Short mmCIF file of C-alpha atoms and ligand atoms in Angstrom, two decimals:
data_model
loop_
_atom_site.label_atom_id
_atom_site.label_comp_id
_atom_site.label_asym_id
_atom_site.label_seq_id
_atom_site.Cartn_x
_atom_site.Cartn_y
_atom_site.Cartn_z
CA MET A 16 27.44 1.83 -14.22
CA THR A 17 23.84 0.82 -13.60
CA ALA A 18 23.64 -1.34 -16.77
CA SER A 19 24.54 -4.51 -14.89
CA LEU A 20 22.20 -3.93 -11.94
CA PRO A 21 19.28 -6.35 -11.76
CA LEU A 22 16.55 -3.70 -12.02
CA SER A 23 18.10 -1.31 -14.52
CA GLY A 24 15.61 -0.30 -17.14
CA LYS A 25 12.71 -0.92 -14.77
CA THR A 26 10.48 1.78 -13.26
CA ALA A 27 9.05 1.34 -9.77
CA LEU A 28 6.64 3.53 -7.84
CA VAL A 29 6.46 3.31 -4.06
CA THR A 30 3.70 5.13 -2.16
CA GLY A 31 4.46 6.26 1.39
CA ALA A 32 8.18 6.17 0.60
CA THR A 33 9.08 9.07 2.88
CA SER A 34 9.52 6.90 5.99
CA GLY A 35 9.43 3.40 7.47
CA ILE A 36 9.02 0.37 5.25
CA GLY A 37 8.37 2.43 2.12
CA LEU A 38 11.58 4.42 2.42
CA VAL A 39 13.71 1.26 2.75
CA THR A 40 11.80 -0.34 -0.16
CA ALA A 41 12.45 2.67 -2.43
CA ARG A 42 16.09 2.84 -1.38
CA GLU A 43 16.69 -0.87 -2.10
CA LEU A 44 14.93 -0.72 -5.49
CA ALA A 45 17.08 2.29 -6.39
CA ARG A 46 20.22 0.48 -5.23
CA GLN A 47 19.29 -2.38 -7.57
CA GLY A 48 19.15 0.01 -10.47
CA ALA A 49 15.44 0.80 -10.83
CA ARG A 50 14.17 4.22 -11.69
CA VAL A 51 12.16 4.96 -8.56
CA ILE A 52 9.21 7.27 -8.09
CA VAL A 53 8.86 8.21 -4.44
CA VAL A 54 5.37 9.27 -3.46
CA GLY A 55 4.84 11.10 -0.15
CA ARG A 56 2.60 13.80 1.18
CA ASP A 57 5.11 16.03 2.92
CA ALA A 58 7.62 17.97 0.80
CA ASP A 59 10.28 18.22 3.54
CA LYS A 60 10.12 14.53 4.32
CA ALA A 61 10.17 13.76 0.60
CA ALA A 62 13.32 15.86 0.16
CA ARG A 63 14.99 14.03 3.03
CA ALA A 64 13.94 10.69 1.57
CA LEU A 65 15.40 11.63 -1.80
CA ALA A 66 18.70 12.62 -0.17
CA SER A 67 18.93 9.38 1.79
CA ILE A 68 18.05 7.23 -1.26
CA GLN A 69 20.67 9.02 -3.40
CA LEU A 70 23.21 8.64 -0.65
CA ALA A 71 22.70 4.86 -0.78
CA ALA A 72 22.17 4.45 -4.51
CA GLY A 73 24.43 7.17 -5.81
CA PRO A 74 23.85 10.82 -6.76
CA GLU A 75 23.02 9.88 -10.35
CA ALA A 76 20.37 7.32 -9.34
CA PRO A 77 17.12 8.15 -11.19
CA VAL A 78 14.82 8.95 -8.27
CA HIS A 79 11.80 11.23 -8.72
CA VAL A 80 9.65 12.69 -6.01
CA LYS A 81 5.90 13.27 -6.17
CA CYS A 82 4.10 15.01 -3.32
CA TYR A 83 0.49 14.04 -3.06
CA ASP A 84 -1.86 13.44 -0.15
CA LEU A 85 -3.34 10.17 -1.32
CA SER A 86 -6.25 10.25 1.11
CA LEU A 87 -7.96 12.42 -1.50
CA LEU A 88 -9.09 10.77 -4.73
CA GLN A 89 -8.62 14.05 -6.64
CA ASN A 90 -4.91 13.80 -5.75
CA VAL A 91 -4.72 10.14 -6.75
CA ARG A 92 -6.17 11.11 -10.14
CA ALA A 93 -3.74 14.02 -10.49
CA LEU A 94 -0.81 11.75 -9.67
CA ALA A 95 -1.94 9.14 -12.25
CA GLU A 96 -2.38 11.85 -14.89
CA GLU A 97 1.10 13.30 -14.19
CA LEU A 98 2.62 9.84 -14.49
CA GLN A 99 0.83 9.14 -17.72
CA GLN A 100 2.45 12.25 -19.19
CA GLU A 101 5.92 11.38 -17.91
CA ILE A 102 6.47 7.64 -18.19
CA SER A 103 5.63 5.08 -20.81
CA GLN A 104 5.55 2.00 -18.58
CA LEU A 105 5.47 1.00 -14.92
CA ASP A 106 7.09 -2.32 -13.96
CA ILE A 107 6.53 -2.28 -10.19
CA LEU A 108 3.74 -0.59 -8.25
CA ILE A 109 4.05 -0.77 -4.48
CA ASN A 110 0.95 0.29 -2.56
CA ASN A 111 2.64 0.88 0.75
CA ALA A 112 1.27 4.18 2.14
CA GLY A 113 -0.81 3.51 5.19
CA ILE A 114 -2.12 5.21 8.27
CA MET A 115 -3.52 4.29 11.65
CA PRO A 116 -5.00 7.63 12.60
CA GLY A 117 -6.06 6.73 16.14
CA ARG A 118 -9.18 8.91 16.00
CA PHE A 119 -12.16 9.42 13.76
CA SER A 120 -12.01 11.84 10.88
CA LEU A 121 -13.51 12.22 7.42
CA THR A 122 -11.61 13.50 4.42
CA GLU A 123 -12.98 16.55 2.65
CA GLU A 124 -14.31 14.10 0.06
CA GLY A 125 -16.36 12.42 2.76
CA HIS A 126 -14.50 9.13 3.37
CA GLU A 127 -13.27 7.85 6.72
CA LEU A 128 -9.53 8.60 6.72
CA SER A 129 -8.06 5.08 7.10
CA TRP A 130 -10.49 3.67 4.50
CA ALA A 131 -9.60 6.48 2.09
CA THR A 132 -5.82 6.23 2.55
CA ASN A 133 -5.37 2.51 3.05
CA HIS A 134 -7.93 1.12 0.64
CA LEU A 135 -9.53 3.60 -1.75
CA ALA A 136 -6.18 5.15 -2.71
CA PRO A 137 -4.45 1.87 -3.75
CA TYR A 138 -7.68 0.73 -5.44
CA ALA A 139 -7.89 3.94 -7.49
CA LEU A 140 -4.16 4.35 -8.15
CA THR A 141 -3.74 0.75 -9.37
CA ASN A 142 -6.74 0.94 -11.66
CA LEU A 143 -5.67 4.30 -13.11
CA LEU A 144 -2.14 3.02 -13.72
CA LEU A 145 -3.20 -0.24 -15.38
CA PRO A 146 -2.37 1.05 -18.88
CA LEU A 147 1.20 1.81 -17.73
CA LEU A 148 1.50 -1.54 -15.97
CA ASP A 149 0.20 -3.30 -19.06
CA ALA A 150 2.73 -1.45 -21.22
CA ALA A 151 5.52 -2.98 -19.14
CA GLY A 152 4.68 -6.47 -20.42
CA GLN A 153 5.46 -8.13 -17.10
CA ALA A 154 4.50 -5.96 -14.15
CA ARG A 155 3.94 -6.49 -10.43
CA VAL A 156 1.49 -4.84 -8.02
CA VAL A 157 2.45 -5.30 -4.40
CA THR A 158 0.14 -4.07 -1.67
CA VAL A 159 1.21 -3.88 1.96
CA SER A 160 -1.57 -5.35 4.11
CA SER A 161 -1.29 -6.58 7.69
CA VAL A 162 -1.92 -9.48 10.03
CA ALA A 163 -4.49 -7.09 11.54
CA HIS A 164 -6.81 -8.16 8.69
CA TRP A 165 -7.72 -11.24 10.80
CA VAL A 166 -10.08 -9.07 12.86
CA GLY A 167 -11.25 -7.02 9.89
CA GLU A 168 -14.71 -6.99 8.39
CA ILE A 169 -15.91 -4.99 5.42
CA GLU A 170 -18.83 -2.69 6.25
CA PRO A 171 -20.64 -2.28 2.93
CA ASP A 172 -22.69 0.73 4.05
CA ARG A 173 -20.70 3.91 3.73
CA GLU A 174 -23.02 5.73 6.15
CA VAL A 175 -22.17 3.22 8.88
CA ARG A 176 -18.47 3.36 8.04
CA ASN A 177 -18.64 7.13 8.25
CA SER A 178 -20.38 7.21 11.61
CA PRO A 179 -18.25 8.40 14.54
CA ASP A 180 -20.53 6.46 16.94
CA LYS A 181 -19.62 3.15 15.38
CA TYR A 182 -15.93 3.99 14.94
CA SER A 183 -12.99 2.15 16.53
CA TRP A 184 -9.53 3.07 15.20
CA LEU A 185 -8.31 -0.53 15.48
CA THR A 186 -11.32 -1.92 13.64
CA ALA A 187 -11.12 0.78 10.96
CA TYR A 188 -7.43 -0.08 10.39
CA ALA A 189 -8.09 -3.87 10.37
CA ASP A 190 -11.02 -3.43 7.93
CA SER A 191 -8.81 -1.44 5.51
CA LYS A 192 -6.11 -4.12 5.71
CA LEU A 193 -8.67 -6.85 4.99
CA ALA A 194 -9.72 -4.71 2.04
CA ASN A 195 -6.07 -4.77 0.78
CA ILE A 196 -6.21 -8.60 0.55
CA LEU A 197 -9.67 -8.80 -1.02
CA PHE A 198 -8.64 -6.08 -3.50
CA THR A 199 -5.49 -8.05 -4.38
CA ASN A 200 -7.47 -11.26 -4.89
CA GLU A 201 -10.03 -9.61 -7.11
CA LEU A 202 -7.34 -7.74 -9.05
CA ALA A 203 -5.36 -10.96 -9.62
CA HIS A 204 -8.54 -12.64 -10.80
CA ARG A 205 -9.32 -9.79 -13.23
CA LEU A 206 -5.75 -9.70 -14.49
CA ASP A 207 -5.47 -13.42 -15.04
CA LEU A 208 -3.87 -14.11 -18.44
CA THR A 209 -2.25 -10.69 -18.52
CA GLY A 210 1.38 -10.04 -17.67
CA ILE A 211 0.47 -8.25 -14.47
CA THR A 212 0.59 -10.01 -11.08
CA ALA A 213 -0.90 -8.78 -7.82
CA ASN A 214 0.22 -9.93 -4.40
CA CYS A 215 0.01 -8.59 -0.86
CA LEU A 216 1.82 -9.13 2.41
CA HIS A 217 2.20 -8.64 6.12
CA PRO A 218 5.58 -6.99 6.77
CA GLY A 219 5.89 -8.13 10.42
CA LEU A 220 5.65 -5.93 13.47
CA VAL A 221 7.93 -3.09 12.39
CA ASP A 222 9.36 -0.15 14.32
CA THR A 223 8.04 2.71 12.16
CA GLY A 224 5.97 5.85 12.53
CA LEU A 225 2.70 3.94 12.02
CA MET A 226 1.53 3.88 15.63
CA ARG A 227 3.86 6.53 16.98
CA PRO A 228 1.57 9.56 16.79
CA GLY A 229 -0.34 7.81 19.57
CA THR A 230 -3.35 10.11 19.44
CA SER A 231 -5.17 7.55 21.58
CA PRO A 232 -3.78 6.46 25.00
CA VAL A 233 -4.61 2.83 24.14
CA MET A 234 -2.53 3.17 20.97
CA LYS A 235 0.37 4.61 22.90
CA ALA A 236 0.18 1.76 25.43
CA LEU A 237 -0.01 -0.79 22.62
CA TRP A 238 3.01 0.73 20.93
CA TRP A 239 5.16 0.66 24.08
CA THR A 240 4.06 -2.91 24.83
CA ALA A 241 4.77 -4.13 21.30
CA ARG A 242 8.01 -2.21 20.81
CA PRO A 243 10.43 -4.86 22.16
CA LEU A 244 8.99 -7.32 19.60
CA MET A 245 9.36 -4.95 16.66
CA VAL A 246 11.85 -5.48 13.83
CA SER A 247 13.70 -2.78 11.92
CA PRO A 248 12.21 -1.16 8.79
CA GLU A 249 15.08 -2.82 6.86
CA ARG A 250 13.79 -6.24 7.90
CA GLY A 251 10.17 -5.11 7.53
CA ALA A 252 10.77 -4.26 3.86
CA GLN A 253 12.07 -7.71 2.94
CA THR A 254 8.80 -9.35 1.93
CA THR A 255 7.80 -6.31 -0.17
CA LEU A 256 11.13 -6.45 -1.93
CA TYR A 257 10.85 -10.20 -2.44
CA LEU A 258 7.44 -9.83 -4.08
CA ALA A 259 8.60 -6.88 -6.17
CA THR A 260 11.79 -8.42 -7.47
CA SER A 261 12.30 -12.14 -6.92
CA PRO A 262 12.15 -14.39 -10.00
CA GLU A 263 10.58 -17.05 -7.68
CA VAL A 264 7.30 -15.12 -7.68
CA ALA A 265 7.36 -13.85 -11.28
CA ARG A 266 4.21 -15.82 -12.09
CA VAL A 267 2.58 -15.97 -8.68
CA SER A 268 -0.54 -13.86 -8.28
CA GLY A 269 -3.37 -13.36 -5.82
CA ARG A 270 -1.41 -14.53 -2.79
CA TYR A 271 -0.69 -13.18 0.68
CA PHE A 272 2.84 -13.46 2.04
CA ALA A 273 4.71 -12.99 5.33
CA ASP A 274 8.44 -13.55 5.85
CA SER A 275 8.76 -13.96 2.07
CA ARG A 276 6.57 -17.08 2.14
CA PRO A 277 2.90 -17.66 1.37
CA ALA A 278 0.99 -17.21 4.62
CA ARG A 279 -2.48 -18.02 5.96
CA THR A 280 -5.21 -15.43 5.88
CA SER A 281 -8.57 -15.26 7.58
CA ALA A 282 -11.35 -17.19 5.85
CA ARG A 283 -13.05 -13.88 5.16
CA ALA A 284 -10.02 -12.65 3.20
CA GLN A 285 -10.42 -15.60 0.81
CA ASN A 286 -14.16 -15.11 0.22
CA ARG A 287 -14.73 -14.55 -3.51
CA THR A 288 -18.14 -13.01 -2.98
CA GLU A 289 -16.66 -10.47 -0.49
CA ALA A 290 -13.92 -9.66 -2.96
CA SER A 291 -16.27 -8.90 -5.82
CA ARG A 292 -18.65 -7.00 -3.49
CA LEU A 293 -15.71 -4.87 -2.26
CA TRP A 294 -14.73 -4.15 -5.85
CA ARG A 295 -18.28 -2.96 -6.59
CA ILE A 296 -18.33 -0.74 -3.49
CA SER A 297 -14.89 0.69 -4.31
CA ALA A 298 -15.89 1.40 -7.91
CA GLU A 299 -18.97 3.26 -6.67
CA GLU A 300 -17.08 5.26 -4.05
CA THR A 301 -14.21 6.24 -6.34
CA GLY A 302 -16.05 6.45 -9.64
CA ILE A 303 -13.26 4.28 -11.08
CA GLU A 304 -13.92 0.79 -12.51
N1 NAP B 282 4.72 -0.98 11.08
C1 NAP B 282 4.10 -2.12 11.21
O1 NAP B 282 4.27 -2.86 12.20
C2 NAP B 282 3.16 -2.58 10.14
C3 NAP B 282 2.53 -3.82 10.29
C4 NAP B 282 1.64 -4.23 9.30
C5 NAP B 282 1.42 -3.47 8.22
N2 NAP B 282 2.05 -2.28 8.09
C6 NAP B 282 1.78 -1.48 6.89
O2 NAP B 282 2.99 -1.05 6.31
C7 NAP B 282 2.75 0.09 5.49
C8 NAP B 282 3.85 1.13 5.75
O3 NAP B 282 3.74 1.63 7.06
P1 NAP B 282 4.96 1.90 8.01
O4 NAP B 282 4.87 0.94 9.12
O5 NAP B 282 6.21 1.98 7.26
O6 NAP B 282 4.53 3.33 8.62
P2 NAP B 282 5.09 4.79 8.41
O7 NAP B 282 6.51 4.85 8.79
O8 NAP B 282 4.14 5.69 9.14
O9 NAP B 282 4.98 5.01 6.85
C9 NAP B 282 3.76 5.25 6.22
C10 NAP B 282 4.00 6.05 4.96
O10 NAP B 282 2.78 6.34 4.35
C11 NAP B 282 2.70 7.75 4.11
N3 NAP B 282 1.37 8.23 4.13
C12 NAP B 282 0.42 8.17 5.11
N4 NAP B 282 -0.70 8.77 4.73
C13 NAP B 282 -0.49 9.24 3.49
C14 NAP B 282 -1.28 9.98 2.56
N5 NAP B 282 -2.49 10.39 2.89
N6 NAP B 282 -0.74 10.30 1.37
C15 NAP B 282 0.52 9.91 1.05
N7 NAP B 282 1.32 9.22 1.87
C16 NAP B 282 0.80 8.92 3.08
C17 NAP B 282 3.49 8.33 5.27
O11 NAP B 282 3.83 9.68 5.03
P3 NAP B 282 4.24 10.63 6.25
O12 NAP B 282 5.67 10.24 6.53
O13 NAP B 282 4.08 12.01 5.75
O14 NAP B 282 3.35 10.32 7.42
C18 NAP B 282 4.66 7.41 5.28
O15 NAP B 282 5.59 7.72 4.24
C19 NAP B 282 1.35 0.57 5.84
O16 NAP B 282 0.49 0.21 4.80
C20 NAP B 282 1.02 -0.17 7.10
O17 NAP B 282 -0.37 -0.40 7.23
C21 NAP B 282 2.92 -1.79 9.02
#
């Protein structure tokens, strides 16, 4: 039955696919016939995501669940190793998992939580999966950034980034989303002349769990103020799906999109020196080049 679907024969991995934009993305890719690997950190949520994807795509849809907390690099490595044992190629990698923690914390590996989850994890996962992406011939890496990058700035000094005194949850989030764009630009540059493209996007202001925990009163107030302007996760997933599947962008790489169109970024996000400096910092902090 799936033989005529547009993505049959393709394998896609979506991080943070247990809720929000990622869940819709995984569901739509499965509906279009892709074999989908759902990555989440919570086993119950992952089981519910699997059930809802199979309800939409059919009980036989090839959907696999992997439970890993990606804020830890040891888990990113374990996930990559498991995938290397199980699949021979990866056609679509969607770096979607993201967090806006609302308060300062360090992971047990000593990285600020939003930096670890939103930037180091996609940096590490993408690099570790490059052999599988390469094996696909034509592969796409799509990273979910944000319009918040406009106020982001990359702090090169890890000690400063890890200092609770200097911490602001909004800045930490914005910095990690700027890192998503700089990472994409550098990746696209490094993968030029290969069959792998790398693009990133702002999904819109989307009604998801991202700001809902509201650990900070300011965050709660922001969420209630912004809520009437928010779009559904179904709409929020459209640009990700466009970049992952549309023939229009098969050869486009190193671009930032919103509403399924190329969009403007901050000048900082286009700075080549910043992009290569971020790559160097990320390689040092992850031990992965
Ligand atoms: N919502 C917006 O308005 C908006 C705007 C711009 C950009 N974005 C970006 O869109 C992406 C998706 O966010 P969303 O809005 O859909 O929020 P969401 O509903 O909270 O989804 C985030 C997903 O990431 C997962 N995740 C978080 N930390 C993780 C970790 N350490 N390991 C593995 N998975 C983890 C979450 O798992 P749990 O379900 O277990 O928490 C969830 O599945 C994020 O990158 C976000 O920055 C969102």
